[in-house]
mmCIF file of C-alpha atoms in Angstrom:
data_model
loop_
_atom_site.group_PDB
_atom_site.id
_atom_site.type_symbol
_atom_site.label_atom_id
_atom_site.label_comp_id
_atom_site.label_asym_id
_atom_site.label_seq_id
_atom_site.Cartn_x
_atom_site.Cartn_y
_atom_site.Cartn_z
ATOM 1 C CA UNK R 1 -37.621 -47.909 -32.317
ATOM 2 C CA UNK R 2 -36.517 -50.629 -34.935
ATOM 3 C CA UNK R 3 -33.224 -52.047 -35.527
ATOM 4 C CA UNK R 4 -32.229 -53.793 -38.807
ATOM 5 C CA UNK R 5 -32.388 -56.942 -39.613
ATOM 6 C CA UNK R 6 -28.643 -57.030 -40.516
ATOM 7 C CA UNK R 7 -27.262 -55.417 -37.577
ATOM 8 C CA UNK R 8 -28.146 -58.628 -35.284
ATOM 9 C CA UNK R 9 -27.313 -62.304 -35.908
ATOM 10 C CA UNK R 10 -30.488 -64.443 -36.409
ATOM 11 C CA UNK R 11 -33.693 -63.117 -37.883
ATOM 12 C CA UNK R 12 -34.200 -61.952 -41.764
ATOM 13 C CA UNK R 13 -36.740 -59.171 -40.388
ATOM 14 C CA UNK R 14 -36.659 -56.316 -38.651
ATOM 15 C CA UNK R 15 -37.563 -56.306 -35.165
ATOM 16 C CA UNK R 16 -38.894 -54.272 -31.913
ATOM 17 C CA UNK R 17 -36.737 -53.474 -29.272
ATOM 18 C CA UNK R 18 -38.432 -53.185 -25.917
ATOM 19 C CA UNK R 19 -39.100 -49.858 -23.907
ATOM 20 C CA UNK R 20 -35.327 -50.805 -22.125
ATOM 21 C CA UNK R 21 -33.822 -49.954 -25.035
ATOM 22 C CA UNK R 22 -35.177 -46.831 -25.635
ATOM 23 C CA UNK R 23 -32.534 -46.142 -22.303
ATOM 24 C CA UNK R 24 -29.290 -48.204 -24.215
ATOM 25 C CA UNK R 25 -26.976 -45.295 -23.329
ATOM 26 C CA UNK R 26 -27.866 -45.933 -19.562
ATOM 27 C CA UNK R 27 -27.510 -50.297 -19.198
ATOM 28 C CA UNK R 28 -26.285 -52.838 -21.392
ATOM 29 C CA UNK R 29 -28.010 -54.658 -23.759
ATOM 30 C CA UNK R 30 -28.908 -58.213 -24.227
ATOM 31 C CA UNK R 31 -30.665 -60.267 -27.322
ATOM 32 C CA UNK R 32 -32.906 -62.776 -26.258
ATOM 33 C CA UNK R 33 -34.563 -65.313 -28.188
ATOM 34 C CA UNK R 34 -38.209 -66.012 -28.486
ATOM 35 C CA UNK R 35 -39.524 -69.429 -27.771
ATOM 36 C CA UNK R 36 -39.588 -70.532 -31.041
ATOM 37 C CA UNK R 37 -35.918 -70.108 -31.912
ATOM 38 C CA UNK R 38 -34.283 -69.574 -35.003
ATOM 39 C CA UNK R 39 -36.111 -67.961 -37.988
ATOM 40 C CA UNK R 40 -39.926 -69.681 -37.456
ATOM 41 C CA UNK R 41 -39.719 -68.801 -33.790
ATOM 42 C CA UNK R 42 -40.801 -65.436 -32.386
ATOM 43 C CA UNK R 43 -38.275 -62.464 -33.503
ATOM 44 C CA UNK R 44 -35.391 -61.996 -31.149
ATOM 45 C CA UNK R 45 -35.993 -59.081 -29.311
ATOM 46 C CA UNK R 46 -33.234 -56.721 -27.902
ATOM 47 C CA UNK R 47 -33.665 -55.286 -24.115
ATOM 48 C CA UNK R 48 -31.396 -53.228 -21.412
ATOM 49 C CA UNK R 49 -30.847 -54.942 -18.072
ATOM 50 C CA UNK R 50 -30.518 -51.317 -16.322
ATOM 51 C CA UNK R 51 -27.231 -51.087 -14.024
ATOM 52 C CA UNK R 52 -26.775 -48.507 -10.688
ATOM 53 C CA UNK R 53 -23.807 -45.962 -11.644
ATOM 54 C CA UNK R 54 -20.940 -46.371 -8.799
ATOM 55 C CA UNK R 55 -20.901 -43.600 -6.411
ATOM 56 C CA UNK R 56 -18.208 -40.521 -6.536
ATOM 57 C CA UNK R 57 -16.105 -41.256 -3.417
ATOM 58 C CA UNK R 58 -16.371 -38.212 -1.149
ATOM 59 C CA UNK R 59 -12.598 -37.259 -1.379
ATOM 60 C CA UNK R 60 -12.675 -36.990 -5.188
ATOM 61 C CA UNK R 61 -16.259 -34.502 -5.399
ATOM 62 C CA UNK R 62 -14.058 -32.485 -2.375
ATOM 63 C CA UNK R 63 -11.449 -31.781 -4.709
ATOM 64 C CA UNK R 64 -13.765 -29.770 -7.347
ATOM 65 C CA UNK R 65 -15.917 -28.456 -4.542
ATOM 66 C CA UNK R 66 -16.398 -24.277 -5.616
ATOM 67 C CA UNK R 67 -14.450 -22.392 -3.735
ATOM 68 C CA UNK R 68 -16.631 -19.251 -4.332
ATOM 69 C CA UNK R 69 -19.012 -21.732 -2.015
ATOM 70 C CA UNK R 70 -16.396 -21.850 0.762
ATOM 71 C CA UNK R 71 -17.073 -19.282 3.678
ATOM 72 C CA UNK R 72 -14.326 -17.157 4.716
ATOM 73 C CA UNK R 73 -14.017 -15.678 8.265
ATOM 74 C CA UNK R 74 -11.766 -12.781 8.656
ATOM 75 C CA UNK R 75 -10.653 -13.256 12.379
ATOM 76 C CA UNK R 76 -8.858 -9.877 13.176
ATOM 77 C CA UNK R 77 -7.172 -11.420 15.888
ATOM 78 C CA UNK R 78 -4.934 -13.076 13.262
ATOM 79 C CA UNK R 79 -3.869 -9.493 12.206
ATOM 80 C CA UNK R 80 -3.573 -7.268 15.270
ATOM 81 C CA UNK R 81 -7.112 -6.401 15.274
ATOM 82 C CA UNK R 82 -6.541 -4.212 12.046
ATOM 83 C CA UNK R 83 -9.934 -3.883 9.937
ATOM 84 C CA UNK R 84 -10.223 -4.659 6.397
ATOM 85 C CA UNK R 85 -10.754 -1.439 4.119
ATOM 86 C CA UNK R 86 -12.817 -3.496 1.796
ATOM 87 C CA UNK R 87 -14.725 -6.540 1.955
ATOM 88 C CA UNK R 88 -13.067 -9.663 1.104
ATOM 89 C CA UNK R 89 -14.090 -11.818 -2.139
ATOM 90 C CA UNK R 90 -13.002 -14.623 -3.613
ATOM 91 C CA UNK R 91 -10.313 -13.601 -6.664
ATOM 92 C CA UNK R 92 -9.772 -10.711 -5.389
ATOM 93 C CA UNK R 93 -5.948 -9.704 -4.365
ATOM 94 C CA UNK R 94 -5.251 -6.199 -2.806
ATOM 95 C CA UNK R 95 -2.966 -4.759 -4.630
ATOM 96 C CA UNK R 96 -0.175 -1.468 -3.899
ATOM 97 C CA UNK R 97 2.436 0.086 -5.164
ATOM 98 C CA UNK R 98 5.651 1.241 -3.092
ATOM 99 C CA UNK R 99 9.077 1.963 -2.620
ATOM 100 C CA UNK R 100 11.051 -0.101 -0.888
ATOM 101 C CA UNK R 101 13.167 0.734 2.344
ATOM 102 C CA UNK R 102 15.435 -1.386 3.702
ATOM 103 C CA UNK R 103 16.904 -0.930 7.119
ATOM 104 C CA UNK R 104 19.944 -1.853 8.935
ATOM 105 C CA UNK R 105 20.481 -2.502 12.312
ATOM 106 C CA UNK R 106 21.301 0.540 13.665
ATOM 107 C CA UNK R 107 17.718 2.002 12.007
ATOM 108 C CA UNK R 108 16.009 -0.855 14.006
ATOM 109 C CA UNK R 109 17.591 -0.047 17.252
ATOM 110 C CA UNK R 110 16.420 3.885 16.612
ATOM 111 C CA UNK R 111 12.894 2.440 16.047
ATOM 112 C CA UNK R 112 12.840 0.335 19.584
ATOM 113 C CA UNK R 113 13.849 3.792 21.248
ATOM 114 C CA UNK R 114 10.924 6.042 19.670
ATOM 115 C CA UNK R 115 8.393 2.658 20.450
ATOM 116 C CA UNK R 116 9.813 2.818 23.987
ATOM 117 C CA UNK R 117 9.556 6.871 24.489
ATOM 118 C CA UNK R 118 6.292 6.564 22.594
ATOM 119 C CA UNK R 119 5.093 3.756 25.540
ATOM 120 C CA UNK R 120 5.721 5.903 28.392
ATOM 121 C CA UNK R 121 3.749 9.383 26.803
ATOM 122 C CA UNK R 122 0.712 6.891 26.650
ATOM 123 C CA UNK R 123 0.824 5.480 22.971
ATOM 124 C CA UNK R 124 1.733 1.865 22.618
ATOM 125 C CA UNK R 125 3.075 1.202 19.168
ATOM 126 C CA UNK R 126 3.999 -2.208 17.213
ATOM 127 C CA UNK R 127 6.273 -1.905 14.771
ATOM 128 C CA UNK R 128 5.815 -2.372 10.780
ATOM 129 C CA UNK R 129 6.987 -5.486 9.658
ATOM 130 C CA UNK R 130 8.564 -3.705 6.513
ATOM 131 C CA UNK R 131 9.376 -0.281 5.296
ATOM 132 C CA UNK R 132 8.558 1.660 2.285
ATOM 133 C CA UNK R 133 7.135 4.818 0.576
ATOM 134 C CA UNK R 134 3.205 4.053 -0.728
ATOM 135 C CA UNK R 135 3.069 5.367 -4.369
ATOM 136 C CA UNK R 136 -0.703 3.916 -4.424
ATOM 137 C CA UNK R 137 -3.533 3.065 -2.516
ATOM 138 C CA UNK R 138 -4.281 -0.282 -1.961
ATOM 139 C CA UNK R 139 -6.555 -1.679 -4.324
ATOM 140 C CA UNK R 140 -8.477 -4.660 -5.009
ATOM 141 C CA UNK R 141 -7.394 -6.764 -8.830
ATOM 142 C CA UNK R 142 -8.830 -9.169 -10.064
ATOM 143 C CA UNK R 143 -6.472 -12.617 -10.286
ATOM 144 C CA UNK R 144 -6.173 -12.183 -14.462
ATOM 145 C CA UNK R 145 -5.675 -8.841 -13.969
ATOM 146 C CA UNK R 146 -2.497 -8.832 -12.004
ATOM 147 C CA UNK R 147 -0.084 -9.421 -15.006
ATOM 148 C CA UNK R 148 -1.292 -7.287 -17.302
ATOM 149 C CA UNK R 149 -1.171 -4.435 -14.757
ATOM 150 C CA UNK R 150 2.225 -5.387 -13.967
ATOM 151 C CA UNK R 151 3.009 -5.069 -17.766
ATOM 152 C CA UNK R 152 1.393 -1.554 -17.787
ATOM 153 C CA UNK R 153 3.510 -0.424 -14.696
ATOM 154 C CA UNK R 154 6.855 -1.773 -16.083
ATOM 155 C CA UNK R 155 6.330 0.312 -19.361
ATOM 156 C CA UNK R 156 5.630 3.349 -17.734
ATOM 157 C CA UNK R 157 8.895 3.351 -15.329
ATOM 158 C CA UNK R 158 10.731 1.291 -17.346
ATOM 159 C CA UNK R 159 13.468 4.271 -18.843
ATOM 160 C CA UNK R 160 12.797 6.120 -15.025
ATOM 161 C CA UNK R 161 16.358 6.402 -13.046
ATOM 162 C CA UNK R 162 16.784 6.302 -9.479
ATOM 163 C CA UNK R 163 16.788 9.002 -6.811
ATOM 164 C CA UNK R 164 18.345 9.759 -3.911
ATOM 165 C CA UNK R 165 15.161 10.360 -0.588
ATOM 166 C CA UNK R 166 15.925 11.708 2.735
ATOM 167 C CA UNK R 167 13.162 10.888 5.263
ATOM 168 C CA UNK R 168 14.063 12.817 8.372
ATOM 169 C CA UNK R 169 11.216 14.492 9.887
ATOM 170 C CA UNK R 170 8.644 12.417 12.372
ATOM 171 C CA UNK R 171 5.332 13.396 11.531
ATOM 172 C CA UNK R 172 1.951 11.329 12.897
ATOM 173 C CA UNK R 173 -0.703 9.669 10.497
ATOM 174 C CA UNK R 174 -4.162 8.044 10.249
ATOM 175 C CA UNK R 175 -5.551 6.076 7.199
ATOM 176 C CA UNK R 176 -8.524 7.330 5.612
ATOM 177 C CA UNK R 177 -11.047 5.318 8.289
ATOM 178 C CA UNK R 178 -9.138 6.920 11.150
ATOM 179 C CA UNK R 179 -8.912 3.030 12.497
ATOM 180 C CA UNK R 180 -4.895 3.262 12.719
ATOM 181 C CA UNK R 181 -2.452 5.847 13.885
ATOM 182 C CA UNK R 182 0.959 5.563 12.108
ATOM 183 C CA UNK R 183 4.392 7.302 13.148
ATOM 184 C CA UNK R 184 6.369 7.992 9.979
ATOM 185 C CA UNK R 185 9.135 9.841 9.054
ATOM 186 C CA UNK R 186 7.888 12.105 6.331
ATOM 187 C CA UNK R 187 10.467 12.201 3.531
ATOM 188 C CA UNK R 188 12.098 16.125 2.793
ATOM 189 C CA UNK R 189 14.050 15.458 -0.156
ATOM 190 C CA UNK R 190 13.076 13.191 -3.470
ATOM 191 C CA UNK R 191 9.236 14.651 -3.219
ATOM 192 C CA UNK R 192 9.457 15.683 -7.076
ATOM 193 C CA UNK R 193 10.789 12.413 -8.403
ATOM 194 C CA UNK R 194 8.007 10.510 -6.100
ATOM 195 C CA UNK R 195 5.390 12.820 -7.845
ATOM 196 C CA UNK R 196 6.777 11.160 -11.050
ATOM 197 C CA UNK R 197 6.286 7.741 -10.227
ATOM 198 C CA UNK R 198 3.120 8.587 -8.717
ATOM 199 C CA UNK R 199 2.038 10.256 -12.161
ATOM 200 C CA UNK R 200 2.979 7.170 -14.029
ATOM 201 C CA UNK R 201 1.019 4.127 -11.437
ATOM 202 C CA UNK R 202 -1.991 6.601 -11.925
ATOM 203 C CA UNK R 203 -1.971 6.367 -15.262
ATOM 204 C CA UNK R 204 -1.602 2.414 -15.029
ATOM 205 C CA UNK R 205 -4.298 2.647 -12.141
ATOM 206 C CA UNK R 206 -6.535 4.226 -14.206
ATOM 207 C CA UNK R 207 -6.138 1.939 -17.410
ATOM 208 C CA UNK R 208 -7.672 -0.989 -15.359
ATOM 209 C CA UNK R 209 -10.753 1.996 -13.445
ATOM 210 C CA UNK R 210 -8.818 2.030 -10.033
ATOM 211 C CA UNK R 211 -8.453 4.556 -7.852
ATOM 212 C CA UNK R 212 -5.638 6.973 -8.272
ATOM 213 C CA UNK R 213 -3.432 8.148 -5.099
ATOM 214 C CA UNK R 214 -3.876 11.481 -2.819
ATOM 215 C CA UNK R 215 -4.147 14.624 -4.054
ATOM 216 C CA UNK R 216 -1.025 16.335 -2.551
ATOM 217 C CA UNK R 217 0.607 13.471 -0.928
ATOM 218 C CA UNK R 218 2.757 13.366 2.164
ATOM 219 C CA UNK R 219 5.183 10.706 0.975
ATOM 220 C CA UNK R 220 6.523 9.152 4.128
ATOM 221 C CA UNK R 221 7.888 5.876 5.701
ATOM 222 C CA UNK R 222 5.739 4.367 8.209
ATOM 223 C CA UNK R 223 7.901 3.532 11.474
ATOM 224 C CA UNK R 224 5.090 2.052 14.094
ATOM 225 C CA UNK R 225 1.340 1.963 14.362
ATOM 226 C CA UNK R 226 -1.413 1.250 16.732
ATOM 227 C CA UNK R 227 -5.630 0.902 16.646
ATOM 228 C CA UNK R 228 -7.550 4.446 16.833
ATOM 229 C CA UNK R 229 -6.749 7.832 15.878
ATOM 230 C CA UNK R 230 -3.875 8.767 18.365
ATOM 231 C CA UNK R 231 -2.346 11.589 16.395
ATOM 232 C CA UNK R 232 -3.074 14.426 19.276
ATOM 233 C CA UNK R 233 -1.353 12.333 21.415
ATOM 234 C CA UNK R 234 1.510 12.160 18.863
ATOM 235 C CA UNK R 235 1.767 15.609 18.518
ATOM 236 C CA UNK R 236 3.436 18.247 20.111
ATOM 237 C CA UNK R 237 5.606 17.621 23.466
ATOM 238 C CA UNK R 238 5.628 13.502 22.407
ATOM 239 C CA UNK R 239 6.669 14.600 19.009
ATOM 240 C CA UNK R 240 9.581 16.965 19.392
ATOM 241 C CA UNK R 241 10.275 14.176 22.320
ATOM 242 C CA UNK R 242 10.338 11.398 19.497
ATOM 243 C CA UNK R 243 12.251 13.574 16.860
ATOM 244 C CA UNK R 244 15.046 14.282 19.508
ATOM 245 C CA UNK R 245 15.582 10.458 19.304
ATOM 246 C CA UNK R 246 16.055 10.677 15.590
ATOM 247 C CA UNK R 247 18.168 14.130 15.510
ATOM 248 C CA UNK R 248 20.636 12.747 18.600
ATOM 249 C CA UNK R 249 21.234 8.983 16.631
ATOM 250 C CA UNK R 250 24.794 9.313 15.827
ATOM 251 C CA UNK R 251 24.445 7.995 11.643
ATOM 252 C CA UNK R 252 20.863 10.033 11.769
ATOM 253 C CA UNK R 253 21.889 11.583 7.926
ATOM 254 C CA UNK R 254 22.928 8.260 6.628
ATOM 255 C CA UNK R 255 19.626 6.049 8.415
ATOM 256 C CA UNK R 256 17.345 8.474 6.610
ATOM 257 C CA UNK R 257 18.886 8.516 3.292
ATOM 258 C CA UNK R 258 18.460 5.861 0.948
ATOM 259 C CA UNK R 259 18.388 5.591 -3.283
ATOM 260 C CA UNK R 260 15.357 4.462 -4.542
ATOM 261 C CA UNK R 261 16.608 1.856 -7.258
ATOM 262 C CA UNK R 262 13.049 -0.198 -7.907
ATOM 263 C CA UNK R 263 9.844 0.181 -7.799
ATOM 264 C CA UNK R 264 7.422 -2.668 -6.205
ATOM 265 C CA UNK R 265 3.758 -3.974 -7.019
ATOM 266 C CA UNK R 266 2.428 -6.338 -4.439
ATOM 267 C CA UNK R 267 -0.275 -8.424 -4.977
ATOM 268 C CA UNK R 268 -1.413 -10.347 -2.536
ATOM 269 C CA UNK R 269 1.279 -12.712 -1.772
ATOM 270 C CA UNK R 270 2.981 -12.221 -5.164
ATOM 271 C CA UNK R 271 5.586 -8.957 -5.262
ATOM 272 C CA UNK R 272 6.621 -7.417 -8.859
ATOM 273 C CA UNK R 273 9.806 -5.285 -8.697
ATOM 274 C CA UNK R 274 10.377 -2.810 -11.243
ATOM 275 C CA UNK R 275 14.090 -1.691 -11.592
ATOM 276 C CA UNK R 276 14.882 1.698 -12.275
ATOM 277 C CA UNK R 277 18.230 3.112 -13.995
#
């Protein structure tokens, strides 16, 4: 490699640059002079004195470490021993769609008497720690899907008005594993306008290839749940036993009816709400 003669101070030729500066980009580069000095001397010649790069300090490479390299442990402990329904992965956020129910006090103090009857007929039950009426499966989006999905939801129920659901008869329930029992009170009035929304979040659900909801739905709110498939022990004598708790609570007609005024998408720890007219 030649540099010329003009670009460096001191010789009217053209001269070689040593192997070092083939690496220039990688050191810093020094003229030296030949013996002779100035013009009847040897040419200058132009080498790289090579330099070590400084080290990364360890707290600055943890910051960009990958996540997708992290390992994550899903401790069931941390979650009442409940099972996942699909593997975990990194950027994914399991997604649902629901009506909200919201409870007052007297509703709560109903629920602590069906956990307690449930307890002593051999079924111990925690209760949910909130209330609503699925109107999907849950489902796994993608982060950068999440919006957009959101968008396609509030255009489909966006000119929707609310509706007035009574949820008044205990009924049990398993999910789809049979991993969890579920005590619910299975809603009698405001099925038709549920099949609506439903009909709409499918068509959303199916715009991003996700899996639609039941075929022939019990819409319900779930109460209380516990590990295994207990519904036989649910049923019959415990069951009228539990409903007797709910037809004897002095405001049963207005703790079961509610309006359903919004629609909800949760995804993981975000929650959308849709309002409806």
């Amino acid at each position: 490699m030649w540099f010329p003669a003009d670009s460096i101070e001191g010789t009217p030729a053209e001269f070689p640059v040593t192997d070092a500066g083939r690496h220039a980009g990688s050191g810093r580069v020094q003229q030296l002079r030949g013996r002779g000095g100035g013009t009847c001397g040897a040419p200058w010649r132009v080498c790289v004195m090579r330099t070590q790069p400084l080290p990364v300090p360890q707290s600055v490479l943890h910051l960009f470490q990958d996540s997708a390299d992290a390992q994550y442990c899903d401790d069931v402990s941390k979650h009442g021993g409940r099972l996942r329904s699909f593997q975990h992965e990194q950027g994914n956020w399991a997604t649902y769609v629901y009506v909200p129910y919201r409870p007052d006090e007297e509703f709560c103090e109903m629920l602590e008497d069906l956990v307690s009857l449930a307890r002593k007929n051999g079924v111990v039950l925690s209760k949910m720690n909130e209330f609503h009426i699925s109107q999907s499966q849950t489902v796994v989006l993608r982060h950068h899907w999440i919006d957009p999905f959101v968008q396609s939801l509030r255009e489909r129920l966006r000119s929707m008005n609310r509706f007035l659901c009574v949820a008044d008869r205990l009924r049990a329930y398993t999910n789809q594993e049979k991993t969890r029992t579920f005590l619910g009170l299975e809603v009698t009035i405001g099925k038709e306008q549920l099949l609506e929304v439903v009909s709409e979040v499918d068509k959303s659900l199916q715009e991003f290839n996700l899996e639609t909801f039941y075929q022939n739905p019990s819409f319900h709110v779930s109460l209380a749940w516990c590990l295994g498939d207990s519904v036989e022990r649910l049923q019959g004598a415990c069951l009228k036993e539990l409903q007797g708790v709910v037809d004897a609570c002095e405001d049963s007609e207005l703790l079961t009816r509610f309006y359903a005024d919004e629609i909800r998408c949760k995804s993981g720890n975000k929650v959308f709400s849709i309002p409806l007219q």
